[in-house]
Short mmCIF file of C-alpha atoms in Angstrom, two decimals:
data_model
loop_
_atom_site.label_atom_id
_atom_site.label_comp_id
_atom_site.label_asym_id
_atom_site.label_seq_id
_atom_site.Cartn_x
_atom_site.Cartn_y
_atom_site.Cartn_z
CA MET A 492 -6.46 8.58 -13.59
CA ALA A 493 -2.81 8.09 -12.51
CA LEU A 494 -1.12 4.86 -13.40
CA PHE A 495 1.80 3.74 -11.15
CA THR A 496 4.78 1.57 -12.12
CA GLY A 497 8.30 1.06 -10.89
CA GLU A 498 10.15 -0.32 -7.83
CA TYR A 499 11.91 1.93 -5.40
CA PHE A 500 14.17 0.96 -2.37
CA HIS A 501 14.22 3.10 0.77
CA GLN A 502 14.37 2.95 4.47
CA LEU A 503 12.35 4.01 7.48
CA ASP A 504 14.12 6.86 9.25
CA ALA A 505 14.77 6.59 13.04
CA LYS A 506 11.24 7.92 13.75
CA ASN A 507 9.61 5.48 11.35
CA ARG A 508 8.85 7.95 8.63
CA ILE A 509 8.99 7.37 4.93
CA ARG A 510 9.14 9.35 1.76
CA ILE A 511 7.13 8.44 -1.27
CA PRO A 512 9.32 8.72 -4.39
CA THR A 513 8.62 11.82 -6.50
CA LYS A 514 7.63 9.84 -9.59
CA LEU A 515 4.87 8.08 -7.62
CA LYS A 516 4.00 11.08 -5.40
CA ASP A 517 3.20 13.29 -8.32
CA GLY A 518 0.49 10.92 -9.42
CA LEU A 519 -0.85 10.54 -5.92
CA GLY A 520 -1.47 14.29 -5.54
CA LYS A 521 -1.73 16.25 -2.32
CA GLU A 522 -4.39 14.10 -0.62
CA PHE A 523 -3.96 10.32 -0.44
CA TYR A 524 -4.80 7.25 1.71
CA PHE A 525 -3.14 4.31 3.28
CA ALA A 526 -5.12 1.08 3.73
CA PHE A 527 -4.15 -2.42 4.83
CA GLY A 528 -3.22 -4.30 1.74
CA THR A 529 -3.07 -7.96 0.82
CA ASN A 530 0.07 -10.11 1.39
CA HIS A 531 1.08 -7.86 4.24
CA CYS A 532 1.70 -4.67 2.12
CA ILE A 533 0.21 -1.27 2.56
CA PHE A 534 -1.94 0.06 -0.26
CA VAL A 535 -1.58 3.67 -1.07
CA PHE A 536 -4.58 5.21 -3.00
CA THR A 537 -5.33 8.58 -4.53
CA LYS A 538 -8.11 10.49 -3.13
CA GLU A 539 -10.17 9.84 -6.29
CA ARG A 540 -9.46 6.07 -6.34
CA MET A 541 -10.37 5.84 -2.48
CA GLU A 542 -13.69 7.67 -3.09
CA SER A 543 -14.44 5.15 -5.92
CA ILE A 544 -13.70 2.22 -3.72
CA LEU A 545 -15.75 3.58 -0.85
CA GLN A 546 -18.64 4.29 -3.23
CA LYS A 547 -18.71 0.76 -4.33
CA LEU A 548 -18.54 -0.49 -0.79
CA GLU A 549 -21.49 1.94 0.18
CA GLU A 550 -23.65 -0.12 -2.20
CA THR A 551 -23.29 -3.13 -0.02
CA PRO A 552 -26.75 -3.99 1.42
CA MET A 553 -26.91 -3.30 5.09
CA SER A 554 -28.87 -6.56 5.53
CA ASP A 555 -25.98 -8.58 4.20
CA LEU A 556 -24.30 -9.01 7.49
CA ALA A 557 -21.27 -11.02 6.11
CA ALA A 558 -20.58 -8.44 3.42
CA GLN A 559 -20.93 -5.63 6.07
CA LYS A 560 -18.26 -7.30 8.10
CA ARG A 561 -15.79 -7.19 5.05
CA VAL A 562 -16.69 -3.58 4.41
CA ARG A 563 -16.01 -2.72 7.96
CA MET A 564 -12.73 -4.68 7.94
CA PHE A 565 -11.45 -2.65 5.04
CA ALA A 566 -12.84 0.76 5.89
CA ARG A 567 -11.59 0.83 9.51
CA LYS A 568 -8.03 0.43 8.19
CA CYS A 569 -8.06 3.22 5.65
CA VAL A 570 -6.59 6.52 6.74
CA GLN A 571 -5.86 9.81 5.02
CA VAL A 572 -2.14 10.52 5.56
CA THR A 573 -0.37 13.78 5.94
CA GLU A 574 3.16 14.77 5.11
CA ASP A 575 5.25 16.80 7.36
CA ASN A 576 7.01 19.96 6.08
CA GLN A 577 9.78 17.87 4.65
CA GLY A 578 7.67 15.43 2.78
CA ARG A 579 7.80 12.50 5.25
CA ILE A 580 4.91 10.33 6.36
CA LEU A 581 4.82 8.54 9.68
CA LEU A 582 4.21 4.80 9.40
CA SER A 583 2.12 4.14 12.50
CA PRO A 584 2.66 1.10 14.71
CA GLU A 585 -0.53 -0.43 13.41
CA PHE A 586 0.62 -0.21 9.73
CA ARG A 587 4.11 -1.45 10.74
CA ARG A 588 2.56 -4.43 12.42
CA HIS A 589 0.32 -5.15 9.42
CA ALA A 590 3.51 -5.01 7.14
CA LEU A 591 5.35 -7.41 9.50
CA PHE A 592 8.01 -4.89 10.51
CA GLU A 593 10.08 -6.15 13.43
CA ASN A 594 12.25 -3.89 15.53
CA ASP A 595 15.34 -4.08 13.32
CA ASP A 596 13.47 -3.97 9.97
CA LYS A 597 14.04 -0.57 8.24
CA ASP A 598 14.40 -1.48 4.50
CA ILE A 599 11.26 -0.84 2.54
CA VAL A 600 10.23 -1.28 -1.10
CA ILE A 601 7.70 1.04 -2.64
CA ILE A 602 6.22 -0.19 -5.92
CA GLY A 603 3.75 0.95 -8.52
CA ALA A 604 0.84 -1.44 -8.87
CA VAL A 605 -1.10 0.22 -11.75
CA SER A 606 -4.11 1.77 -9.86
CA ARG A 607 -2.21 2.09 -6.62
CA VAL A 608 1.10 2.41 -4.86
CA GLU A 609 2.23 -0.37 -2.39
CA ILE A 610 4.65 -0.19 0.57
CA TRP A 611 6.41 -3.44 1.49
CA ASN A 612 8.75 -4.45 4.19
CA LYS A 613 11.75 -5.48 2.03
CA ARG A 614 12.08 -8.84 3.85
CA VAL A 615 8.47 -9.76 3.14
CA TYR A 616 8.72 -8.47 -0.44
CA ASP A 617 11.69 -10.44 -1.16
CA GLU A 618 9.91 -13.61 0.04
CA TYR A 619 6.84 -12.72 -1.99
CA THR A 620 8.67 -12.03 -5.23
CA ALA A 621 11.23 -14.91 -4.97
CA ASP A 622 9.70 -16.87 -7.81
CA MET A 623 8.92 -13.96 -10.08
CA GLU A 624 12.32 -14.02 -11.82
CA THR A 625 12.37 -17.69 -12.51
CA ASP A 626 8.72 -17.92 -13.43
CA PHE A 627 8.52 -14.59 -15.36
CA ASP A 628 7.60 -16.14 -18.73
CA ALA A 629 4.95 -18.42 -17.17
CA MET A 630 3.42 -15.54 -15.21
CA PHE A 631 3.55 -13.14 -18.00
CA SER A 632 1.80 -15.63 -20.28
CA GLN A 633 -1.15 -15.63 -17.96
CA LEU A 634 -1.65 -11.82 -18.18
CA GLU A 635 -4.49 -10.87 -20.41
CA ILE A 636 -2.88 -8.06 -22.36
#
């Protein structure tokens, strides 16, 4: 299983395409998936990790209507992505809306988040991580490692 770390700064090109950094792309393999993520990021999963998630979701009882709604909510926003010949991936309007990209937003941050990669609008990422530097020790002390 690939483990992902690091923080990379890039930009959407004029056609809203991105490139996954080589260090992360090597771990993702040839087939990988985008999904709506928490806090307005985009999750990027390996094929194997996505299959594992979907297997777990498949175990949800069909009679549990509330749980089925959550399964549908997640699964309908998972897509296998395809790179063009130059290694670029189109970030669809739907995924740009989810990540709160506005017309002039082009800066992105791509991070390794252990079992997945995340794509962030830099403006949203900066707001989300604003307290991480000042509260690093407090946050670190709560990790169970």
